[in-house]
PDB file of C-alpha atoms and ligand atoms in Angstrom:
ATOM      1  CA  MET A   1       0.000   0.000   0.000  1.00 46.00           C
ATOM      2  CA  PRO A   2       1.486   3.394  -0.905  1.00 49.00           C
ATOM      3  CA  LEU A   3       2.287   5.837   1.882  1.00 53.00           C
ATOM      4  CA  ASP A   4       1.315   8.899  -0.116  1.00 52.00           C
ATOM      5  CA  VAL A   5      -2.344   9.166  -0.931  1.00 48.00           C
ATOM      6  CA  SER A   6      -3.677  12.685  -0.863  1.00 50.00           C
ATOM      7  CA  PRO A   7      -7.449  12.881  -0.970  1.00 47.00           C
ATOM      8  CA  PRO A   8      -9.023  14.496  -4.001  1.00 51.00           C
ATOM      9  CA  ARG A   9     -10.497  17.851  -3.089  1.00 57.00           C
ATOM     10  CA  GLY A  10     -14.126  17.890  -2.030  1.00 72.00           C
ATOM     11  CA  ARG A  11     -14.084  14.276  -1.018  1.00 91.00           C
ATOM     12  CA  TYR A  12     -14.844  13.327   2.584  1.00 96.00           C
ATOM     13  CA  VAL A  13     -13.331  10.321   4.285  1.00 97.00           C
ATOM     14  CA  GLY A  14     -13.802   9.953   8.025  1.00 98.00           C
ATOM     15  CA  ARG A  15     -12.882   7.174  10.384  1.00 98.00           C
ATOM     16  CA  PHE A  16     -13.437   5.692  13.798  1.00 98.00           C
ATOM     17  CA  ALA A  17     -10.258   4.298  15.307  1.00 98.00           C
ATOM     18  CA  PRO A  18     -10.974   2.475  18.567  1.00 97.00           C
ATOM     19  CA  SER A  19      -8.263   0.852  20.641  1.00 95.00           C
ATOM     20  CA  PRO A  20      -9.574  -2.640  21.377  1.00 96.00           C
ATOM     21  CA  SER A  21      -8.739  -2.572  25.076  1.00 93.00           C
ATOM     22  CA  GLY A  22     -12.368  -3.433  25.812  1.00 92.00           C
ATOM     23  CA  PRO A  23     -15.924  -2.986  24.526  1.00 93.00           C
ATOM     24  CA  LEU A  24     -17.306   0.428  23.634  1.00 94.00           C
ATOM     25  CA  HIS A  25     -18.638   2.405  26.594  1.00 92.00           C
ATOM     26  CA  ALA A  26     -20.769   5.538  26.765  1.00 90.00           C
ATOM     27  CA  GLY A  27     -17.678   7.713  26.215  1.00 90.00           C
ATOM     28  CA  SER A  28     -16.314   5.946  23.144  1.00 93.00           C
ATOM     29  CA  LEU A  29     -19.798   5.843  21.621  1.00 96.00           C
ATOM     30  CA  VAL A  30     -19.908   9.652  21.697  1.00 97.00           C
ATOM     31  CA  ALA A  31     -16.721   9.853  19.599  1.00 97.00           C
ATOM     32  CA  ALA A  32     -17.968   7.118  17.269  1.00 98.00           C
ATOM     33  CA  LEU A  33     -21.348   8.775  16.784  1.00 98.00           C
ATOM     34  CA  ALA A  34     -19.832  12.204  16.128  1.00 98.00           C
ATOM     35  CA  SER A  35     -17.487  10.901  13.435  1.00 98.00           C
ATOM     36  CA  PHE A  36     -20.244   8.751  11.912  1.00 98.00           C
ATOM     37  CA  LEU A  37     -22.687  11.681  11.730  1.00 98.00           C
ATOM     38  CA  ASP A  38     -20.083  14.059  10.336  1.00 98.00           C
ATOM     39  CA  ALA A  39     -19.284  11.570   7.563  1.00 97.00           C
ATOM     40  CA  ARG A  40     -22.987  11.079   6.801  1.00 97.00           C
ATOM     41  CA  ALA A  41     -23.669  14.787   6.888  1.00 96.00           C
ATOM     42  CA  HIS A  42     -20.963  15.233   4.250  1.00 96.00           C
ATOM     43  CA  HIS A  43     -22.082  12.254   2.149  1.00 95.00           C
ATOM     44  CA  GLY A  44     -18.660  10.824   2.846  1.00 96.00           C
ATOM     45  CA  GLU A  45     -17.180   7.486   3.698  1.00 97.00           C
ATOM     46  CA  TRP A  46     -16.703   6.266   7.245  1.00 98.00           C
ATOM     47  CA  LEU A  47     -13.874   3.820   7.865  1.00 98.00           C
ATOM     48  CA  LEU A  48     -13.205   1.565  10.819  1.00 98.00           C
ATOM     49  CA  ARG A  49      -9.618   1.072  11.956  1.00 98.00           C
ATOM     50  CA  ILE A  50      -8.805  -1.168  14.888  1.00 98.00           C
ATOM     51  CA  GLU A  51      -5.885   0.400  16.744  1.00 97.00           C
ATOM     52  CA  ASP A  52      -4.399  -2.768  18.167  1.00 96.00           C
ATOM     53  CA  ILE A  53      -0.801  -1.623  17.878  1.00 91.00           C
ATOM     54  CA  ASP A  54      -0.317  -1.407  21.646  1.00 81.00           C
ATOM     55  CA  THR A  55      -0.390  -5.174  21.975  1.00 78.00           C
ATOM     56  CA  PRO A  56      -0.031  -5.309  25.781  1.00 81.00           C
ATOM     57  CA  ARG A  57      -3.251  -3.299  26.146  1.00 86.00           C
ATOM     58  CA  THR A  58      -5.230  -5.147  23.485  1.00 92.00           C
ATOM     59  CA  ALA A  59      -7.935  -7.392  24.909  1.00 93.00           C
ATOM     60  CA  ALA A  60      -8.573 -10.600  22.977  1.00 93.00           C
ATOM     61  CA  GLY A  61     -11.947 -10.456  21.262  1.00 96.00           C
ATOM     62  CA  ALA A  62     -12.579  -6.769  21.976  1.00 96.00           C
ATOM     63  CA  ASP A  63     -12.367  -5.940  18.253  1.00 97.00           C
ATOM     64  CA  GLY A  64     -15.183  -8.351  17.450  1.00 97.00           C
ATOM     65  CA  ILE A  65     -17.285  -6.997  20.307  1.00 96.00           C
ATOM     66  CA  ILE A  66     -16.796  -3.399  19.120  1.00 97.00           C
ATOM     67  CA  MET A  67     -17.819  -4.376  15.594  1.00 98.00           C
ATOM     68  CA  ALA A  68     -20.921  -6.154  16.893  1.00 97.00           C
ATOM     69  CA  GLN A  69     -21.777  -3.113  19.005  1.00 96.00           C
ATOM     70  CA  LEU A  70     -21.484  -0.749  16.027  1.00 98.00           C
ATOM     71  CA  ASP A  71     -23.616  -3.143  14.063  1.00 97.00           C
ATOM     72  CA  ALA A  72     -26.304  -3.209  16.764  1.00 96.00           C
ATOM     73  CA  LEU A  73     -26.259   0.596  16.800  1.00 97.00           C
ATOM     74  CA  GLY A  74     -26.850   0.721  13.042  1.00 97.00           C
ATOM     75  CA  MET A  75     -23.488   2.412  12.463  1.00 98.00           C
ATOM     76  CA  ARG A  76     -22.152   0.652   9.399  1.00 97.00           C
ATOM     77  CA  TRP A  77     -18.652   1.374   8.148  1.00 98.00           C
ATOM     78  CA  ASP A  78     -17.571   1.489   4.512  1.00 97.00           C
ATOM     79  CA  HIS A  79     -15.013  -0.915   3.040  1.00 97.00           C
ATOM     80  CA  ALA A  80     -13.280  -3.573   5.101  1.00 97.00           C
ATOM     81  CA  ALA A  81     -12.039  -2.682   8.587  1.00 98.00           C
ATOM     82  CA  VAL A  82      -8.261  -2.578   8.983  1.00 97.00           C
ATOM     83  CA  TRP A  83      -6.120  -3.746  11.906  1.00 97.00           C
ATOM     84  CA  GLN A  84      -2.961  -1.845  12.740  1.00 97.00           C
ATOM     85  CA  SER A  85      -1.269  -5.069  13.806  1.00 95.00           C
ATOM     86  CA  GLU A  86      -1.251  -6.051  10.107  1.00 96.00           C
ATOM     87  CA  ARG A  87       0.358  -2.854   8.892  1.00 97.00           C
ATOM     88  CA  HIS A  88       3.890  -2.979  10.330  1.00 96.00           C
ATOM     89  CA  SER A  89       5.585  -2.569   6.972  1.00 97.00           C
ATOM     90  CA  LEU A  90       3.801   0.722   6.401  1.00 97.00           C
ATOM     91  CA  TYR A  91       5.013   2.069   9.740  1.00 98.00           C
ATOM     92  CA  ALA A  92       8.540   0.779   9.150  1.00 98.00           C
ATOM     93  CA  GLN A  93       8.581   2.580   5.802  1.00 98.00           C
ATOM     94  CA  ALA A  94       7.541   5.858   7.432  1.00 98.00           C
ATOM     95  CA  PHE A  95      10.085   5.420  10.218  1.00 98.00           C
ATOM     96  CA  ALA A  96      12.841   4.805   7.666  1.00 98.00           C
ATOM     97  CA  ARG A  97      11.839   7.950   5.833  1.00 98.00           C
ATOM     98  CA  LEU A  98      12.141  10.001   9.040  1.00 98.00           C
ATOM     99  CA  GLN A  99      15.479   8.386   9.791  1.00 97.00           C
ATOM    100  CA  ALA A 100      16.769   9.216   6.335  1.00 97.00           C
ATOM    101  CA  LYS A 101      15.825  12.841   6.941  1.00 97.00           C
ATOM    102  CA  GLY A 102      17.713  12.925  10.233  1.00 95.00           C
ATOM    103  CA  ARG A 103      14.510  13.415  12.211  1.00 97.00           C
ATOM    104  CA  THR A 104      14.980  10.516  14.653  1.00 97.00           C
ATOM    105  CA  TYR A 105      17.425   9.569  17.367  1.00 96.00           C
ATOM    106  CA  GLY A 106      17.721   6.829  19.937  1.00 95.00           C
ATOM    107  CA  CYS A 107      17.002   7.688  23.554  1.00 95.00           C
ATOM    108  CA  THR A 108      18.141   5.596  26.491  1.00 93.00           C
ATOM    109  CA  CYS A 109      16.814   7.787  29.277  1.00 91.00           C
ATOM    110  CA  SER A 110      15.210   5.709  31.970  1.00 85.00           C
ATOM    111  CA  ARG A 111      11.915   6.664  33.504  1.00 81.00           C
ATOM    112  CA  ARG A 112      13.925   7.892  36.499  1.00 81.00           C
ATOM    113  CA  ASP A 113      16.021  10.202  34.277  1.00 81.00           C
ATOM    114  CA  LEU A 114      12.910  11.949  33.041  1.00 84.00           C
ATOM    115  CA  ALA A 115      11.137  14.464  35.190  1.00 79.00           C
ATOM    116  CA  ALA A 116       7.495  15.208  34.415  1.00 83.00           C
ATOM    117  CA  GLY A 117       7.120  17.761  31.627  1.00 87.00           C
ATOM    118  CA  PRO A 118       8.668  18.193  28.209  1.00 93.00           C
ATOM    119  CA  TYR A 119      11.540  15.948  27.178  1.00 95.00           C
ATOM    120  CA  PRO A 120      14.670  18.089  27.649  1.00 92.00           C
ATOM    121  CA  GLY A 121      16.487  16.645  24.640  1.00 93.00           C
ATOM    122  CA  THR A 122      19.073  14.821  26.745  1.00 92.00           C
ATOM    123  CA  CYS A 123      19.904  12.256  24.042  1.00 94.00           C
ATOM    124  CA  ARG A 124      19.419  14.532  21.029  1.00 94.00           C
ATOM    125  CA  PRO A 125      22.629  14.670  18.993  1.00 93.00           C
ATOM    126  CA  ASP A 126      23.761  18.199  18.259  1.00 89.00           C
ATOM    127  CA  LYS A 127      23.220  19.051  14.561  1.00 84.00           C
ATOM    128  CA  THR A 128      26.848  20.116  14.055  1.00 86.00           C
ATOM    129  CA  THR A 129      28.911  18.050  16.477  1.00 88.00           C
ATOM    130  CA  GLY A 130      26.690  14.974  16.367  1.00 85.00           C
ATOM    131  CA  ARG A 131      27.167  14.610  20.107  1.00 88.00           C
ATOM    132  CA  ALA A 132      24.424  14.357  22.687  1.00 87.00           C
ATOM    133  CA  ARG A 133      24.609  15.840  26.172  1.00 82.00           C
ATOM    134  CA  HIS A 134      24.549  12.319  27.484  1.00 78.00           C
ATOM    135  CA  GLN A 135      26.171   9.389  25.748  1.00 75.00           C
ATOM    136  CA  PRO A 136      23.486   6.768  25.138  1.00 72.00           C
ATOM    137  CA  HIS A 137      23.843   3.682  27.314  1.00 76.00           C
ATOM    138  CA  ALA A 138      25.169   1.093  24.884  1.00 76.00           C
ATOM    139  CA  ALA A 139      23.680  -1.798  26.842  1.00 80.00           C
ATOM    140  CA  VAL A 140      20.152  -0.407  26.777  1.00 85.00           C
ATOM    141  CA  GLN A 141      17.649  -0.853  23.900  1.00 92.00           C
ATOM    142  CA  PRO A 142      16.823   2.691  22.840  1.00 94.00           C
ATOM    143  CA  SER A 143      13.422   4.127  22.197  1.00 96.00           C
ATOM    144  CA  TRP A 144      13.321   6.387  19.139  1.00 97.00           C
ATOM    145  CA  ARG A 145      12.314  10.019  19.325  1.00 98.00           C
ATOM    146  CA  PHE A 146      11.155  12.417  16.646  1.00 98.00           C
ATOM    147  CA  ARG A 147      13.125  15.645  16.465  1.00 98.00           C
ATOM    148  CA  VAL A 148      10.413  18.311  16.590  1.00 98.00           C
ATOM    149  CA  GLU A 149      10.456  21.737  14.946  1.00 97.00           C
ATOM    150  CA  SER A 150      10.533  24.885  17.007  1.00 96.00           C
ATOM    151  CA  GLY A 151       7.774  27.459  16.763  1.00 96.00           C
ATOM    152  CA  ARG A 152       4.039  27.313  17.321  1.00 97.00           C
ATOM    153  CA  GLU A 153       1.918  24.827  15.431  1.00 97.00           C
ATOM    154  CA  ILE A 154      -1.353  26.521  14.529  1.00 97.00           C
ATOM    155  CA  PHE A 155      -4.523  24.812  13.326  1.00 96.00           C
ATOM    156  CA  GLN A 156      -8.293  25.137  13.265  1.00 96.00           C
ATOM    157  CA  ASP A 157     -10.478  22.776  15.182  1.00 97.00           C
ATOM    158  CA  ARG A 158     -14.004  22.533  13.796  1.00 97.00           C
ATOM    159  CA  TRP A 159     -15.492  22.237  17.285  1.00 97.00           C
ATOM    160  CA  LEU A 160     -13.081  24.218  19.443  1.00 97.00           C
ATOM    161  CA  GLY A 161     -11.898  26.916  17.039  1.00 96.00           C
ATOM    162  CA  PRO A 162      -8.300  28.140  16.605  1.00 97.00           C
ATOM    163  CA  GLN A 163      -5.650  26.109  18.428  1.00 97.00           C
ATOM    164  CA  SER A 164      -1.922  26.352  18.828  1.00 97.00           C
ATOM    165  CA  GLN A 165       0.854  24.542  20.613  1.00 98.00           C
ATOM    166  CA  ASP A 166       4.585  25.092  20.927  1.00 98.00           C
ATOM    167  CA  VAL A 167       5.549  21.459  20.564  1.00 98.00           C
ATOM    168  CA  ALA A 168       9.269  21.951  21.219  1.00 97.00           C
ATOM    169  CA  ASN A 169       8.681  23.746  24.516  1.00 96.00           C
ATOM    170  CA  GLU A 170       5.506  22.067  25.704  1.00 97.00           C
ATOM    171  CA  VAL A 171       6.178  18.455  24.663  1.00 97.00           C
ATOM    172  CA  GLY A 172       9.722  18.141  23.350  1.00 97.00           C
ATOM    173  CA  ASP A 173      11.016  15.425  21.051  1.00 98.00           C
ATOM    174  CA  PHE A 174       8.597  12.547  21.452  1.00 98.00           C
ATOM    175  CA  ILE A 175       8.767   8.779  21.096  1.00 97.00           C
ATOM    176  CA  ILE A 176       7.685   7.255  17.797  1.00 98.00           C
ATOM    177  CA  ARG A 177       9.093   3.801  18.365  1.00 97.00           C
ATOM    178  CA  ARG A 178       9.243   2.286  21.805  1.00 95.00           C
ATOM    179  CA  ALA A 179      12.219   0.455  23.246  1.00 94.00           C
ATOM    180  CA  ASP A 180      10.219  -2.784  23.063  1.00 93.00           C
ATOM    181  CA  GLY A 181       9.916  -2.259  19.297  1.00 93.00           C
ATOM    182  CA  LEU A 182       6.246  -1.229  19.281  1.00 95.00           C
ATOM    183  CA  TRP A 183       5.268   1.727  17.123  1.00 97.00           C
ATOM    184  CA  ALA A 184       3.919   4.669  19.051  1.00 97.00           C
ATOM    185  CA  TYR A 185       0.350   5.850  18.596  1.00 96.00           C
ATOM    186  CA  GLN A 186       1.504   9.270  17.315  1.00 97.00           C
ATOM    187  CA  LEU A 187       3.300   7.726  14.347  1.00 98.00           C
ATOM    188  CA  VAL A 188       0.797   5.070  13.348  1.00 98.00           C
ATOM    189  CA  VAL A 189      -2.205   7.379  13.442  1.00 98.00           C
ATOM    190  CA  VAL A 190      -0.514   9.816  11.054  1.00 98.00           C
ATOM    191  CA  VAL A 191       0.616   7.079   8.686  1.00 98.00           C
ATOM    192  CA  ASP A 192      -2.772   5.360   8.657  1.00 98.00           C
ATOM    193  CA  ASP A 193      -4.881   8.473   8.242  1.00 98.00           C
ATOM    194  CA  ALA A 194      -2.810   9.422   5.198  1.00 97.00           C
ATOM    195  CA  ALA A 195      -2.636   5.909   3.751  1.00 97.00           C
ATOM    196  CA  GLN A 196      -6.409   5.537   4.084  1.00 97.00           C
ATOM    197  CA  GLY A 197      -7.049   8.916   2.484  1.00 96.00           C
ATOM    198  CA  VAL A 198      -8.748  10.273   5.621  1.00 97.00           C
ATOM    199  CA  THR A 199      -9.749  13.902   5.121  1.00 97.00           C
ATOM    200  CA  ASP A 200     -11.533  14.462   8.426  1.00 98.00           C
ATOM    201  CA  VAL A 201     -10.718  13.298  11.925  1.00 98.00           C
ATOM    202  CA  VAL A 202     -13.494  13.575  14.510  1.00 98.00           C
ATOM    203  CA  ARG A 203     -12.454  12.248  17.926  1.00 98.00           C
ATOM    204  CA  GLY A 204     -12.515  12.894  21.662  1.00 96.00           C
ATOM    205  CA  ALA A 205     -11.055  16.064  23.129  1.00 96.00           C
ATOM    206  CA  ASP A 206      -8.494  14.044  25.105  1.00 94.00           C
ATOM    207  CA  LEU A 207      -6.559  13.783  21.832  1.00 97.00           C
ATOM    208  CA  LEU A 208      -6.510  17.525  21.136  1.00 98.00           C
ATOM    209  CA  ASP A 209      -3.102  17.720  22.767  1.00 97.00           C
ATOM    210  CA  SER A 210      -1.696  15.186  20.264  1.00 98.00           C
ATOM    211  CA  THR A 211      -2.780  17.078  17.164  1.00 98.00           C
ATOM    212  CA  ALA A 212       0.163  19.467  16.892  1.00 98.00           C
ATOM    213  CA  ARG A 213       2.575  16.545  17.208  1.00 98.00           C
ATOM    214  CA  GLN A 214       0.704  14.663  14.513  1.00 98.00           C
ATOM    215  CA  ARG A 215       0.779  17.656  12.187  1.00 98.00           C
ATOM    216  CA  GLN A 216       4.536  17.933  12.594  1.00 98.00           C
ATOM    217  CA  LEU A 217       4.946  14.247  11.790  1.00 98.00           C
ATOM    218  CA  ALA A 218       2.709  14.505   8.734  1.00 98.00           C
ATOM    219  CA  ARG A 219       4.715  17.444   7.444  1.00 98.00           C
ATOM    220  CA  ALA A 220       8.036  15.676   8.010  1.00 98.00           C
ATOM    221  CA  LEU A 221       6.660  12.690   6.053  1.00 98.00           C
ATOM    222  CA  GLY A 222       5.309  14.862   3.257  1.00 97.00           C
ATOM    223  CA  LEU A 223       1.738  13.755   4.040  1.00 97.00           C
ATOM    224  CA  PRO A 224      -1.405  15.894   4.149  1.00 95.00           C
ATOM    225  CA  ALA A 225      -2.857  16.753   7.566  1.00 95.00           C
ATOM    226  CA  PRO A 226      -6.597  16.030   7.896  1.00 97.00           C
ATOM    227  CA  ARG A 227      -9.160  18.549   9.108  1.00 97.00           C
ATOM    228  CA  MET A 228      -9.786  18.140  12.815  1.00 97.00           C
ATOM    229  CA  MET A 229     -12.737  18.163  15.185  1.00 98.00           C
ATOM    230  CA  HIS A 230     -12.449  17.290  18.868  1.00 98.00           C
ATOM    231  CA  VAL A 231     -15.719  16.575  20.612  1.00 97.00           C
ATOM    232  CA  PRO A 232     -16.417  16.825  24.358  1.00 94.00           C
ATOM    233  CA  LEU A 233     -15.597  13.880  26.585  1.00 90.00           C
ATOM    234  CA  VAL A 234     -18.108  12.110  28.748  1.00 84.00           C
ATOM    235  CA  LEU A 235     -16.979  12.398  32.350  1.00 80.00           C
ATOM    236  CA  ASP A 236     -17.858  10.162  35.269  1.00 76.00           C
ATOM    237  CA  ALA A 237     -19.218  11.382  38.628  1.00 74.00           C
ATOM    238  CA  GLU A 238     -15.663  12.270  39.755  1.00 77.00           C
ATOM    239  CA  GLY A 239     -15.037  14.318  36.606  1.00 76.00           C
ATOM    240  CA  ARG A 240     -12.697  11.763  35.033  1.00 78.00           C
ATOM    241  CA  LYS A 241     -12.851  10.690  31.399  1.00 75.00           C
ATOM    242  CA  LEU A 242     -14.852   7.494  31.041  1.00 74.00           C
ATOM    243  CA  SER A 243     -12.407   4.787  30.091  1.00 72.00           C
ATOM    244  CA  LYS A 244     -11.585   1.148  30.375  1.00 67.00           C
ATOM    245  CA  GLN A 245      -8.921   2.096  32.958  1.00 66.00           C
ATOM    246  CA  ASN A 246     -11.472   3.554  35.326  1.00 68.00           C
ATOM    247  CA  HIS A 247     -13.940   0.760  34.698  1.00 69.00           C
ATOM    248  CA  ALA A 248     -16.553   2.414  32.525  1.00 73.00           C
ATOM    249  CA  PRO A 249     -19.265  -0.206  32.004  1.00 76.00           C
ATOM    250  CA  ALA A 250     -19.681  -1.630  28.496  1.00 79.00           C
ATOM    251  CA  LEU A 251     -22.614  -0.137  26.600  1.00 86.00           C
ATOM    252  CA  ASP A 252     -25.918  -1.730  27.394  1.00 82.00           C
ATOM    253  CA  LEU A 253     -27.340  -2.534  23.986  1.00 87.00           C
ATOM    254  CA  ALA A 254     -30.687  -3.852  25.163  1.00 87.00           C
ATOM    255  CA  ASP A 255     -31.978  -0.571  23.720  1.00 91.00           C
ATOM    256  CA  PRO A 256     -29.622   0.744  20.989  1.00 94.00           C
ATOM    257  CA  LEU A 257     -31.885   3.716  20.287  1.00 96.00           C
ATOM    258  CA  GLU A 258     -31.591   4.886  23.867  1.00 95.00           C
ATOM    259  CA  ALA A 259     -27.793   4.547  23.790  1.00 95.00           C
ATOM    260  CA  LEU A 260     -27.742   6.676  20.625  1.00 97.00           C
ATOM    261  CA  GLN A 261     -30.048   9.282  22.160  1.00 96.00           C
ATOM    262  CA  ASP A 262     -27.800   9.521  25.236  1.00 94.00           C
ATOM    263  CA  ALA A 263     -24.677   9.964  23.107  1.00 96.00           C
ATOM    264  CA  TRP A 264     -26.446  12.598  21.008  1.00 97.00           C
ATOM    265  CA  GLN A 265     -27.372  14.595  24.106  1.00 96.00           C
ATOM    266  CA  ALA A 266     -23.855  14.222  25.514  1.00 95.00           C
ATOM    267  CA  LEU A 267     -22.766  16.111  22.377  1.00 96.00           C
ATOM    268  CA  GLY A 268     -25.012  18.966  23.482  1.00 95.00           C
ATOM    269  CA  PHE A 269     -27.864  18.413  21.021  1.00 97.00           C
ATOM    270  CA  ALA A 270     -31.527  18.535  22.000  1.00 96.00           C
ATOM    271  CA  PRO A 271     -33.345  15.197  22.048  1.00 96.00           C
ATOM    272  CA  PHE A 272     -35.960  14.436  19.389  1.00 97.00           C
ATOM    273  CA  PRO A 273     -38.359  11.551  19.013  1.00 95.00           C
ATOM    274  CA  ALA A 274     -37.510   8.726  16.617  1.00 96.00           C
ATOM    275  CA  HIS A 275     -39.116   5.329  16.467  1.00 94.00           C
ATOM    276  CA  SER A 276     -36.101   3.425  15.198  1.00 96.00           C
ATOM    277  CA  ARG A 277     -32.338   3.496  15.217  1.00 96.00           C
ATOM    278  CA  ASP A 278     -32.131   4.164  11.486  1.00 96.00           C
ATOM    279  CA  VAL A 279     -34.667   6.968  11.558  1.00 97.00           C
ATOM    280  CA  PHE A 280     -32.770   8.456  14.466  1.00 98.00           C
ATOM    281  CA  LEU A 281     -29.421   8.317  12.637  1.00 98.00           C
ATOM    282  CA  GLY A 282     -30.884   9.895   9.503  1.00 98.00           C
ATOM    283  CA  GLU A 283     -32.463  12.762  11.392  1.00 98.00           C
ATOM    284  CA  ALA A 284     -29.390  13.278  13.594  1.00 98.00           C
ATOM    285  CA  ALA A 285     -27.172  13.478  10.490  1.00 98.00           C
ATOM    286  CA  ALA A 286     -29.482  16.138   9.008  1.00 97.00           C
ATOM    287  CA  ARG A 287     -29.307  18.182  12.224  1.00 98.00           C
ATOM    288  CA  TRP A 288     -25.551  17.711  12.387  1.00 97.00           C
ATOM    289  CA  ALA A 289     -25.206  18.962   8.788  1.00 96.00           C
ATOM    290  CA  GLN A 290     -26.988  22.176   9.743  1.00 96.00           C
ATOM    291  CA  ARG A 291     -24.680  22.836  12.633  1.00 96.00           C
ATOM    292  CA  PHE A 292     -21.428  21.711  10.961  1.00 94.00           C
ATOM    293  CA  PRO A 293     -21.841  22.346   7.219  1.00 89.00           C
TER     294      PRO A 293
HETATM  295  N1  LIG B 301      -7.206   4.740  19.219  1.00 50.33           N
HETATM  296  C1  LIG B 301      -7.384   6.019  19.848  1.00 50.33           C
HETATM  297  C2  LIG B 301      -8.293   5.880  21.036  1.00 50.33           C
HETATM  298  O1  LIG B 301      -9.111   4.987  21.063  1.00 50.33           O
HETATM  299  C3  LIG B 301      -8.016   7.038  18.927  1.00 50.33           C
HETATM  300  C4  LIG B 301      -7.085   7.526  17.920  1.00 50.33           C
HETATM  301  C5  LIG B 301      -7.613   8.692  17.120  1.00 50.33           C
HETATM  302  O2  LIG B 301      -8.826   8.859  16.966  1.00 50.33           O
HETATM  303  O3  LIG B 301      -6.777   9.432  16.625  1.00 50.33           O
HETATM  304  O4  LIG B 301      -8.204   6.675  21.951  1.00 50.33           O
HETATM  305 ZN1  LIG B 302      16.998  10.323  26.311  1.00 50.33          ZN
END
């Protein structure tokens, strides 16, 4: 599969990219519904990508459960779903391209070496001398970091408006390949969105902070950056993001229509009556199109 696919203008390709660490819960349904409705509202395609690259966190069978849940909710995806675990060669190709451009370096800092906050560039080789402040530990498997650009990264978010982040000062050079050999989320999401021709990313606001990093990676790889929309997160009673980690219950699909209505209202829309799932989705897409043309 080629790495460079830029979407023809005017075309809309969206995607839902769940990590199969468990079944969908009320929070992940909100992100799924928002991206589904945005794709429908734009008469676009909606792709499903299973982000099972973080193998230690992948739960066996969760992918199948997520697909069955989407099915029960009437949210059908276009084309065949893809699994990141089957796409290593694509990520290796992108990594090699970054290496060839001098945008990567090995880092052997231990967790103890790193204070909270931006990575201080301890292992970054100086552009002229080629020497790092600290010699890498030869006995340690390095992780690989991406050498970020300085300056503010500025972009529009279709939900949140203008955004900017100084990646060098707020994040620092970040890991794209882990010491255990696994590809980092930041890299694979950029490679996959481009390879799948995704024009529009609609996802939870917890990922807003990753967007500037992803734009820098896309630029370094010569890939287009998709339009972005970050939708509000569903919080639990303690104000934490609903997630597998804090034991959000799996969606109860005894009544798919009710689950859809709840997700719709979590997005801040007023409820409306609908007697079936499919009628609901059609009407919701029409209302979405009015608000987000
Ligand atoms: N797999 C990520 C998650 O479930 C989403 C990635 C994305 O939408 O960019 O949090
Ligand atoms: Zn380091």
